[in-house]
Coordinates of C-alpha atoms and ligand atoms in Angstrom, one line a residue:
X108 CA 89.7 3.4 81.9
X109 CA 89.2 0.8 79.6
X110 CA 86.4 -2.0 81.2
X111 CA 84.4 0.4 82.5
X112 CA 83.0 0.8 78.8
X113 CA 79.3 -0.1 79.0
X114 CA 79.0 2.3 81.5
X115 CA 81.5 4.8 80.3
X116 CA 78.9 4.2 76.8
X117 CA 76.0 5.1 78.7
X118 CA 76.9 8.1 80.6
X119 CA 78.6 9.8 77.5
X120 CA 75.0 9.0 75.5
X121 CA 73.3 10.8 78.7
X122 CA 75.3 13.5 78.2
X123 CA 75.3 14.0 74.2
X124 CA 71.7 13.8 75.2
X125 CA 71.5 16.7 77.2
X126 CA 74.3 18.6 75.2
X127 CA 71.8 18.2 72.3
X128 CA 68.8 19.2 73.8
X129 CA 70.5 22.3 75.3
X130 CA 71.6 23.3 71.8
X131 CA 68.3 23.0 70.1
X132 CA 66.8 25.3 72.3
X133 CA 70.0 27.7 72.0
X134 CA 70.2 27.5 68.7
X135 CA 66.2 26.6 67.1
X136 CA 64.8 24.0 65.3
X137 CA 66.1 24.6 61.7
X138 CA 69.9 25.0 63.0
X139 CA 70.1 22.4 65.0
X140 CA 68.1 20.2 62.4
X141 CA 70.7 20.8 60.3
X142 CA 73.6 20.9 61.6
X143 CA 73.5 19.2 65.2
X144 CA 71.3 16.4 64.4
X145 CA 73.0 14.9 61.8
X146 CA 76.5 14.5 64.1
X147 CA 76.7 11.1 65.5
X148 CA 78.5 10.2 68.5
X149 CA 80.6 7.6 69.4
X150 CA 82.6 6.1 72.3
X151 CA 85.7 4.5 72.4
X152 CA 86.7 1.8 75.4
X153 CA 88.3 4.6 77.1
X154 CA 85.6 7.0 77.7
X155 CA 86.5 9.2 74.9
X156 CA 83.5 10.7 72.6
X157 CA 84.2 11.0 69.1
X158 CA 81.7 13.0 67.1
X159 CA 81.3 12.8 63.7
X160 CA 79.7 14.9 60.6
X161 CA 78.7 12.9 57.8
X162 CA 80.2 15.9 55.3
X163 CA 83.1 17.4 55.1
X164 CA 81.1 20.4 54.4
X165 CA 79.2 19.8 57.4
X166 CA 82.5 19.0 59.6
X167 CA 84.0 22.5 58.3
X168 CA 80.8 24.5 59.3
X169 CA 80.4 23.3 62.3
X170 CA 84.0 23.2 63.4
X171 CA 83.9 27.0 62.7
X172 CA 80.1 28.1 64.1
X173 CA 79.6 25.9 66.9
X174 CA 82.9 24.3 68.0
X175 CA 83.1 26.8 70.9
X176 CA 79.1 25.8 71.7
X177 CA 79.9 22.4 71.8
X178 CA 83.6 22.2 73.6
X179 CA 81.9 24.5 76.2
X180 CA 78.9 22.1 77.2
X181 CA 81.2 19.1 77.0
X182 CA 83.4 20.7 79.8
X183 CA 80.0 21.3 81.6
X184 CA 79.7 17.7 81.7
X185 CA 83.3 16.4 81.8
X186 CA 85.8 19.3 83.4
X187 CA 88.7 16.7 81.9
X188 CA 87.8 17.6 78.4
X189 CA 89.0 20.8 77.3
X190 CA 88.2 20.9 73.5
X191 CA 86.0 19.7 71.2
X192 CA 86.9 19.6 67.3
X193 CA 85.1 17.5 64.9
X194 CA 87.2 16.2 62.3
X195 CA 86.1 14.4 59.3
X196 CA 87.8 12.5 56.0
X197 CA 85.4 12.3 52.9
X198 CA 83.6 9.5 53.7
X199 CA 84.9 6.8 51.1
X200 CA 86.5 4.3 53.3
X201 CA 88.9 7.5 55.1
X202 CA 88.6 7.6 59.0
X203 CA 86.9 10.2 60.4
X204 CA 88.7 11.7 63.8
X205 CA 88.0 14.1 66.4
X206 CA 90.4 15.2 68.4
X207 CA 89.7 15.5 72.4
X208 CA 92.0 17.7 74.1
X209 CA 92.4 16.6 77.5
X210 CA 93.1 19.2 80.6
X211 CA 96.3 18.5 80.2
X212 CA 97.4 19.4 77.1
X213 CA 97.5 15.4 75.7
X214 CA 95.6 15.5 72.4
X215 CA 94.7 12.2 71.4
X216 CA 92.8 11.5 68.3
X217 CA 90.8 8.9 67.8
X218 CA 89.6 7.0 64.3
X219 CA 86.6 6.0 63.6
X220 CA 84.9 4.3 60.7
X221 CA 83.4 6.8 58.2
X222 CA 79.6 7.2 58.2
X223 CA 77.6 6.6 55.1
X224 CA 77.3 9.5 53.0
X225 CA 75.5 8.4 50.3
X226 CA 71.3 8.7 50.1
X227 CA 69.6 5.7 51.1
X228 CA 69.4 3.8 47.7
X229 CA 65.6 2.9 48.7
X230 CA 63.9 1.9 45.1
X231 CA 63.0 4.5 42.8
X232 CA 58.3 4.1 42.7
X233 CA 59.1 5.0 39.4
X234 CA 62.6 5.2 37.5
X235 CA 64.3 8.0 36.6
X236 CA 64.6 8.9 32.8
X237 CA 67.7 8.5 30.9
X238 CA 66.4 10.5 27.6
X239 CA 68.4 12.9 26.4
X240 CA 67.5 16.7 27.3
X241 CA 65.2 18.2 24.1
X242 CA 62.3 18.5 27.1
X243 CA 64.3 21.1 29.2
X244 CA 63.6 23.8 27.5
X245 CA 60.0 23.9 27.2
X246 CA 59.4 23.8 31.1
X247 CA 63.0 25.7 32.3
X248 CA 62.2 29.2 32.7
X249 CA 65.4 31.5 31.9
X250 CA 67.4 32.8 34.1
X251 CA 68.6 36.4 35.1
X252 CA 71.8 36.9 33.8
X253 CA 72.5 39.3 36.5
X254 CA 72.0 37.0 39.0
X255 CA 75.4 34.8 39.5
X256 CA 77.2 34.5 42.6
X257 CA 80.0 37.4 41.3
X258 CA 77.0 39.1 42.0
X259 CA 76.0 38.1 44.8
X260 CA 77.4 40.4 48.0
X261 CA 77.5 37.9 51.1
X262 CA 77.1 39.2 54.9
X263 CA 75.9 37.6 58.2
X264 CA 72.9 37.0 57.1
X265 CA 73.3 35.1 54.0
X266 CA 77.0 33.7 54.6
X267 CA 75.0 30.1 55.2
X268 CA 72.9 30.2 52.3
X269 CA 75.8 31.6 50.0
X270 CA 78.3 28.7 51.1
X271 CA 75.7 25.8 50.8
X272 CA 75.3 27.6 47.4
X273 CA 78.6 27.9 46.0
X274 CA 79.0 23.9 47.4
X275 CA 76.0 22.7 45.7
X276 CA 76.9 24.5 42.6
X277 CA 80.9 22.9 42.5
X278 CA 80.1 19.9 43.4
X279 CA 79.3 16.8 41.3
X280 CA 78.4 14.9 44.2
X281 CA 75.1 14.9 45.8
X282 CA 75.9 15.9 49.5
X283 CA 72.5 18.2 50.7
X284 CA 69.7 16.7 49.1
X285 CA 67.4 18.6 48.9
X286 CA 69.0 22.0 49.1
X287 CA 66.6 23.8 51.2
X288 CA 66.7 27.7 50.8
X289 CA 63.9 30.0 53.0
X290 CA 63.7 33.2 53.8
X291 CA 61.3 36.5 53.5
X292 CA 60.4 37.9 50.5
X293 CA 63.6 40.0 48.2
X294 CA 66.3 38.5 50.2
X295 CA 68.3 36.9 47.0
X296 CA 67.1 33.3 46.9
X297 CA 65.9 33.5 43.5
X298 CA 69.3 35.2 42.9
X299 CA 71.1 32.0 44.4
X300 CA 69.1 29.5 42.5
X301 CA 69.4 31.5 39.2
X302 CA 73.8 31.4 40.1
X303 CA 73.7 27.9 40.8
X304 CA 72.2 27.0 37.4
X305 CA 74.5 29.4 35.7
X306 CA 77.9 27.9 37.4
X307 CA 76.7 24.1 36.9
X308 CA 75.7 25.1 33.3
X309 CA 79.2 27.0 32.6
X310 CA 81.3 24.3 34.6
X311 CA 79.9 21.5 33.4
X312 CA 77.3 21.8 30.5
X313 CA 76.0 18.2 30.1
X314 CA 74.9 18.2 33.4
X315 CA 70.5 18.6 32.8
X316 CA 69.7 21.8 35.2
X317 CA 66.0 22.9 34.9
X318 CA 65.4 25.6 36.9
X319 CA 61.2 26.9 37.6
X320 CA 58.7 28.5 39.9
X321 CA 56.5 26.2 41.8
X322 CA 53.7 28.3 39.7
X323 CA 55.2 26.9 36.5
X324 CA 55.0 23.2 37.7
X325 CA 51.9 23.3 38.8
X326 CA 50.8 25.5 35.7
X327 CA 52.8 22.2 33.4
X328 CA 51.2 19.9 35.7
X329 CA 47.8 20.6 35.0
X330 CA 48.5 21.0 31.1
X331 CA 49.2 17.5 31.2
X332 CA 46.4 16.3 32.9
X333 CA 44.2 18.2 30.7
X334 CA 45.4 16.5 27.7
X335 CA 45.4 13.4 29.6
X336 CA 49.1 12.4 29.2
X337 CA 51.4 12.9 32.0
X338 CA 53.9 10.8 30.9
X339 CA 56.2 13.6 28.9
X340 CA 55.7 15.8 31.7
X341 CA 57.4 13.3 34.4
X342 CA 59.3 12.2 32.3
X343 CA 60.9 15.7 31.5
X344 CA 61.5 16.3 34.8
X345 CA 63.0 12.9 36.0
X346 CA 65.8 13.5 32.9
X347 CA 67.1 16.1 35.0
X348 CA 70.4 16.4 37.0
X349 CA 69.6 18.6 38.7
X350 CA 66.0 20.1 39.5
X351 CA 65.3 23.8 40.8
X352 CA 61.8 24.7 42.1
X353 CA 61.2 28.1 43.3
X354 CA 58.9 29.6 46.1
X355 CA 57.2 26.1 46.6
X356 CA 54.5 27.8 49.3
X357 CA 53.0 28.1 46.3
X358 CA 51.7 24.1 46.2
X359 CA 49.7 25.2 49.8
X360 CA 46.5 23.6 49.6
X361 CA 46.9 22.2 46.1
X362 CA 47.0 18.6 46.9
X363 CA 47.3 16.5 43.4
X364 CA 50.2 19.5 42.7
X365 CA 51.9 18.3 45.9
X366 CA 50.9 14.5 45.2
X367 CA 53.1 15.1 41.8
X368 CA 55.8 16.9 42.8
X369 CA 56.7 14.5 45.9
X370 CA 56.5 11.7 43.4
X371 CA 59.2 13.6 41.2
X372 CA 61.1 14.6 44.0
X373 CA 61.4 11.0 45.6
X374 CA 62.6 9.7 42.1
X375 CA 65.1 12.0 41.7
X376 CA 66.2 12.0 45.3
X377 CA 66.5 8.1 44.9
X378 CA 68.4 8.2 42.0
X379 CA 71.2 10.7 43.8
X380 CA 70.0 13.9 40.9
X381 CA 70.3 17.1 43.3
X382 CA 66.7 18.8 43.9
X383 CA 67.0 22.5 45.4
X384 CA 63.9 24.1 46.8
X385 CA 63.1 27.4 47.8
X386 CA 60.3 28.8 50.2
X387 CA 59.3 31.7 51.9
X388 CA 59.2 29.9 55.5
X389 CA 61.3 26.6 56.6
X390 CA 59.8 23.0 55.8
X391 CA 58.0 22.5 59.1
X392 CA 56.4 25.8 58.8
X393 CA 55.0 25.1 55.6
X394 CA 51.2 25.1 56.4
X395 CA 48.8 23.9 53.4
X396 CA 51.9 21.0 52.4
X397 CA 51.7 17.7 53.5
X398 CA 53.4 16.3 56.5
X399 CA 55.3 13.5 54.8
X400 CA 56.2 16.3 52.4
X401 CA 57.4 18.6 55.1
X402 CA 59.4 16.3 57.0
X403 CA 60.9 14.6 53.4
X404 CA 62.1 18.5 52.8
X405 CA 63.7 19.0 56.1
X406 CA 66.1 16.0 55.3
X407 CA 68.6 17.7 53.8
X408 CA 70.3 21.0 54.3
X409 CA 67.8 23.8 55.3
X410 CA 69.6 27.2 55.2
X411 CA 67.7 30.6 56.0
X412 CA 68.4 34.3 54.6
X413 CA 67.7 36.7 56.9
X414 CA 67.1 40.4 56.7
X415 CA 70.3 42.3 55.6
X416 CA 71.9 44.2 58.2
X417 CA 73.1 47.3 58.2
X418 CA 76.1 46.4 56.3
X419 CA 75.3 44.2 53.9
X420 CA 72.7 46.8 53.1
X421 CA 75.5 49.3 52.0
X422 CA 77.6 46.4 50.5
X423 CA 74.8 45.7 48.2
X424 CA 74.1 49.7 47.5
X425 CA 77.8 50.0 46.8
X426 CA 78.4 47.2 44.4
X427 CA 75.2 47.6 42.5
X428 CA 76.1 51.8 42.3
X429 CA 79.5 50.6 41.0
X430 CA 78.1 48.7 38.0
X431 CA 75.1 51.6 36.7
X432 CA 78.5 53.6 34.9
X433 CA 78.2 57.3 34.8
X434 CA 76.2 58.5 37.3
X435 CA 77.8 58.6 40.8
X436 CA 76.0 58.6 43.8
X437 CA 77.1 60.0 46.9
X438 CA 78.4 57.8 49.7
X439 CA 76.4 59.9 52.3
X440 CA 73.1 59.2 50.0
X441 CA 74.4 54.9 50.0
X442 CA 74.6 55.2 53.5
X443 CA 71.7 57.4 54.0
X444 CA 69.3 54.9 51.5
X445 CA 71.6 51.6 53.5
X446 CA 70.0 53.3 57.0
X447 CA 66.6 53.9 56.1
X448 CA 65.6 50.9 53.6
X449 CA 65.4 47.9 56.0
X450 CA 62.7 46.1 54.9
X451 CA 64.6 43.8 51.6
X452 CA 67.3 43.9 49.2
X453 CA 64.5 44.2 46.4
X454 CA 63.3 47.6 48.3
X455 CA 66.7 48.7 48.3
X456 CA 67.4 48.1 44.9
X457 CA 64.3 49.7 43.6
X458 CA 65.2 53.1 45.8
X459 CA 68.9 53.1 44.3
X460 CA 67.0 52.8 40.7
X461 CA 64.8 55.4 41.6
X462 CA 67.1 57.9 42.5
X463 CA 69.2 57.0 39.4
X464 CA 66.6 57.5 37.1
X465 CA 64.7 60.6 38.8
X466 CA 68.8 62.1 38.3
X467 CA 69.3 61.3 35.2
X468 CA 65.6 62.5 33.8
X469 CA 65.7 65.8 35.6
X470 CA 69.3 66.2 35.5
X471 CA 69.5 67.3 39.2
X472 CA 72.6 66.3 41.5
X473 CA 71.6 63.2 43.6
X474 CA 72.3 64.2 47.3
X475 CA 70.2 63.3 50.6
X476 CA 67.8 65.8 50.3
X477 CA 66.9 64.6 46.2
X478 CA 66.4 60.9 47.7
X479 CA 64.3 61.5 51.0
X480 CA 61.8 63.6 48.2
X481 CA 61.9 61.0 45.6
X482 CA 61.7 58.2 47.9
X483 CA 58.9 59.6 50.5
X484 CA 56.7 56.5 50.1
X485 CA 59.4 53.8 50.4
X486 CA 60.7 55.6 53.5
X487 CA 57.6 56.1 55.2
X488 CA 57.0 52.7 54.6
X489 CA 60.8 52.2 56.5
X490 CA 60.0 54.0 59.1
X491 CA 60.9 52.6 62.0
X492 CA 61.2 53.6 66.4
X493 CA 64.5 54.9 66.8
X494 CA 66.8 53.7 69.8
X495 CA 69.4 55.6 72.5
X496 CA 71.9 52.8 70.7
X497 CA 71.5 54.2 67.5
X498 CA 71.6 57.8 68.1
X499 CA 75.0 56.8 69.4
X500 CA 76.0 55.0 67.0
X501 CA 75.3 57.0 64.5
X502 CA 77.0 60.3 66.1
X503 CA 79.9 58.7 66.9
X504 CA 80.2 57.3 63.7
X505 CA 79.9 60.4 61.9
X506 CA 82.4 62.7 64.2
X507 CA 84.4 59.9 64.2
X508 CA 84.7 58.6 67.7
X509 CA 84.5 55.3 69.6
X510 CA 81.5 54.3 70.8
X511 CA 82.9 53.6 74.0
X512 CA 83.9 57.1 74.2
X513 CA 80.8 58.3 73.9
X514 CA 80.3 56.7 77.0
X515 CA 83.3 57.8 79.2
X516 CA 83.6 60.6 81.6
X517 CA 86.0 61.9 79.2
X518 CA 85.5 65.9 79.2
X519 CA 87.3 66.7 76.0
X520 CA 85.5 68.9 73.8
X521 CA 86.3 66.3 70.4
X522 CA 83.9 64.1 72.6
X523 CA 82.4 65.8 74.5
X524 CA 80.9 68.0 71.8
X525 CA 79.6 64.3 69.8
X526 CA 78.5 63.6 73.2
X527 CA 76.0 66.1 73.7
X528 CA 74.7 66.1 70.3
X529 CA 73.5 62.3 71.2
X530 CA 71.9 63.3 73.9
X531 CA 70.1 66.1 71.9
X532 CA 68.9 63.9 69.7
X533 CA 67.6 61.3 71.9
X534 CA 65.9 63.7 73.8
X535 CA 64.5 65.2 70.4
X536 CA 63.9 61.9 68.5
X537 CA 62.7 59.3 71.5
X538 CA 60.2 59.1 74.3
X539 CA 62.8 58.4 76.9
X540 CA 62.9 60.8 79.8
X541 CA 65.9 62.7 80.8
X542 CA 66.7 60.4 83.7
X543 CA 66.9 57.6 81.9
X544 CA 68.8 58.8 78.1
X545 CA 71.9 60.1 81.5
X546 CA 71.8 56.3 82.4
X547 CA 72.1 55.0 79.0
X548 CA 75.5 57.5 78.9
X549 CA 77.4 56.0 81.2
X550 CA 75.2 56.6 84.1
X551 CA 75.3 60.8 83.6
X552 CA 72.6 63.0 86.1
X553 CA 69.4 63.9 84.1
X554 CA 70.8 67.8 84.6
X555 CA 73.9 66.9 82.3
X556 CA 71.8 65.6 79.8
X557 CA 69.2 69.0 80.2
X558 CA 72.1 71.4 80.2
X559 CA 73.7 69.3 77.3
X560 CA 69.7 69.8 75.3
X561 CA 70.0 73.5 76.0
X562 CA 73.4 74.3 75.0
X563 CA 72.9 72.2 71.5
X564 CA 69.7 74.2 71.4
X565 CA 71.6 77.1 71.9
X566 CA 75.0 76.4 69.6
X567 CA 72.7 75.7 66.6
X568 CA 70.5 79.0 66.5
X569 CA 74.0 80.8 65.2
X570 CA 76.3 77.6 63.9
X571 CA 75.3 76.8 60.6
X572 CA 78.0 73.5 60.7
X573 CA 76.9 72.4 64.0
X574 CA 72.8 72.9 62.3
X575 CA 73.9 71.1 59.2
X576 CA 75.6 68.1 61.5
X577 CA 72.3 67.8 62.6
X578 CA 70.2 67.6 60.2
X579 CA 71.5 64.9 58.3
X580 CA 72.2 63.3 61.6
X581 CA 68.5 63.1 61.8
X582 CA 67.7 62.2 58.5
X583 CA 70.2 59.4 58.4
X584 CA 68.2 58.1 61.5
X585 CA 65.1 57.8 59.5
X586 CA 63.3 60.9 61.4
Ligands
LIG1808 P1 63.8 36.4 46.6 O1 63.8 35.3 45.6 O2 64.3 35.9 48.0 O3 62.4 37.0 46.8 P2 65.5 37.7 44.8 O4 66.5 36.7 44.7 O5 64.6 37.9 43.7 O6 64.7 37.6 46.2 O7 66.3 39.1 45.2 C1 65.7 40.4 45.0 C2 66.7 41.3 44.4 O8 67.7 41.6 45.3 C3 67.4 40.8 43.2 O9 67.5 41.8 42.2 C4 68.7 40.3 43.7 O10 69.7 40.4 42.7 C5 69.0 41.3 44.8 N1 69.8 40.7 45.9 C6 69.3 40.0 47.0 N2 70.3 39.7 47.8 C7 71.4 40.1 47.2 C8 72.8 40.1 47.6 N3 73.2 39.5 48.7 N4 73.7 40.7 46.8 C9 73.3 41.3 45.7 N5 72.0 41.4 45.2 C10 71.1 40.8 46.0
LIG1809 MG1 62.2 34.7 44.4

């Protein structure tokens, strides 16, 4: 192969080309921004590609969330190739190889120079501070002792945000910079921030951490420039190791705020002192910020929280009902609260205190009926359309049968009964017509599903379990 390279160069850059612009539109902007963009190719005299992160952070992540992605477009462009696995050293003079599994079964890995890690050392507009830390807290605002990454109770929808996190946090290096944590409002990146300053300040105490709202700095900001001396106000932040600002949506619109805080930001940046950021919506969506600003944010790592699922929801309810001591709370009213509070953790939170404190005021037992009275308004608020795929779901979940069962032509009455209670209820709790609830069983004749109404209908009037079953069947999907 080896004289064909030019060639060989160009067609493999063609087809990382097309790989990439396949995978930002699979994936979205703010994943591929972080995580496909930064990978490099490269291609050896032979044809083969190596690809290469510029963490091993980055390597790992990807290796693990998009190695499939990646090994199946490569085969889409090159049959012969029948993996892809980026493998990185940690950038100080180690190789960096990717191995490239031929059809065959012959791996051969290839080396490659490591890529430069370290922050372009443009020069600082104005240098960082050296001072010692008296400044820090005067502007820091404190942080929650609650919220530390023991805490913290990681799902699918966080897992990104938590591991960035928890990297930022043990390492002294400088590897995201900045840190960019978005998401919608009560999701726990307040929570993150306030466990990152809390492990950095434990692990390793004469490292500067200021952590603050947006609000704060721009509140500081103008203080300054009211007394006309700014210089102990930049100064106080460039002494910093490592600078936290929170919910920076805030600066929209507020130009000379902006103006300040990019100058601080650039400094620190330059000087390799770790800035973390947090907004409600990703850098490019930041209306009312500047576009240099915007596109300076996006440089590092941008990782999203996203609503809690299902899950995580109880995970949270369970591990926060474990710590309030004496009063228990039912597992049917976790799930119940876990099913019907979708909106944020916050929410969620807020209904579990509710419920504890309405209990232990009026001394009454916490069950599912307590909560739905206590918590009308949240619920209502919660309320949501109902789907076939939850009915299911839930039923099967609660008499304790596959899902796939509930599907089957299976006649037993341990499913069959399960069975027809889902299709009650989906007659009773959604628009869908007879016709079409049969299909979404397994393709069953609307007259199944009618007979299967009726004889629910008909069962409950004298079977106080089977009513019961019900009920909180229907309560649990938010009716
Ligand atoms: P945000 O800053 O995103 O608006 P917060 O960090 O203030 O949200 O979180 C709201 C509340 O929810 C906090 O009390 C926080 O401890 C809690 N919370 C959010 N996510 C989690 C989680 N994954 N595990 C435990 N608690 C969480
Ligand atoms: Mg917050």
């Amino acid at each position: 192969m080896a004289g064909e390279n030019p060639r060989q160069a160009a067609m493999r850059g063609d087809q990382w080309e097309r790989i990439r612009q396949r995978l930002q539109s699979e994936l979205g902007n703010a994943t591929f921004n972080s995580w496909i963009k930064p990978l490099k190719l490269d291609v050896k005299p032979d044809g083969l590609v190596v690809i290469m992160a510029p963490t091993r952070f980055m390597r790992d992540w990807v290796n693990s969330h998009y190695s499939d992605r990646l090994t199946l477009h490569w085969r889409n462009e090159d049959a012969e190739i029948s993996r892809v696995n980026v493998e990185l050293g940690t950038g100080n003079g180690e190789l960096h190889s990717i191995d490239v599994l031929k059809a065959d079964g012959d791996a051969i890995e290839i080396e490659a120079p490591a890529p430069k890690v370290v922050q372009p050392g443009a020069k600082a507009s104005s240098p960082v501070d050296t001072k010692p830390r008296e400044a820090e807290n005067e502007v820091g605002a404190p942080l929650d002792r609650r919220f530390t990454f023991e805490n913290f109770v990681v799902g699918k929808s966080n897992e990104l945000a938590y591991a960035v996190a928890r990297r930022v946090a043990e390492s002294s290096e400088v590897n995201f910079n900045p840190f960019f944590l978005y998401g919608g409002v009560g999701l726990g990146k307040t929570h993150l921030m306030h466990a990152i300053a809390h492990h950095i300040r434990q692990r390793d105490p004469e490292r500067r951490v200021l952590y603050l709202s947006a609000e704060k700095f721009m509140y500081e900001f103008v203080q300054a420039l009211r007394f006309r001396d700014t210089m102990p106000f930049k100064q106080q932040f460039r002494a910093t190791d490592v600078l936290m600002i929170d919910d920076i949506q805030f600066f929209s619109g507020k130009d000379s705020t902006q103006e300040e805080f990019f100058h601080t930001f650039n400094a620190l940046v330059d000087h390799h002192r770790q800035v973390i950021i947090s907004a409600d919506r990703s850098p490019q969506d930041l209306d009312g910020i500047e576009e240099r600003i915007r596109s300076r944010l996006g440089w590092g790592l941008a990782a999203d929280i996203h609503p809690a699922d299902y899950e995580l929801r109880l995970g949270i309810l369970q591990s926060k009902a474990e710590k309030s001591g004496n009063i228990t709370v039912p597992d049917t009213v976790l799930e119940f609260l876990a099913h019907r509070i979708t909106s944020n953790v916050r929410e969620l939170e807020g209904a579990l205190n509710r419920v504890h404190a309405h209990a232990s005021l009026v001394g009454r037992e916490i069950t599912v009926e307590m909560a739905t009275e206590v918590l009308k308004d949240i619920l209502r608020a919660n309320n949501r359309r109902i789907t076939i795929d939850e009915i299911q779901r839930k039923v099967a979940e609660h008499y304790n049968i596959r899902l796939s069962e509930m599907l089957s032509a299976r006649r037993a009455r341990a499913v069959a009964r399960p069975r027809q209670v889902a299709m009650y209820l989906a007659k009773q709790m959604t628009s869908r017509s007879l016709p079409e609830i049969g299909r979404r069983f397994g393709g069953r004749d609307h007259t199944t599903v009618m007979h299967a109404v009726r004889r629910i209908e008909e069962l409950a009037a004298d079977d106080a379990g089977l009513n019961e079953d019900i009920d909180l069947l229907r309560r649990m999907l938010g009716a």
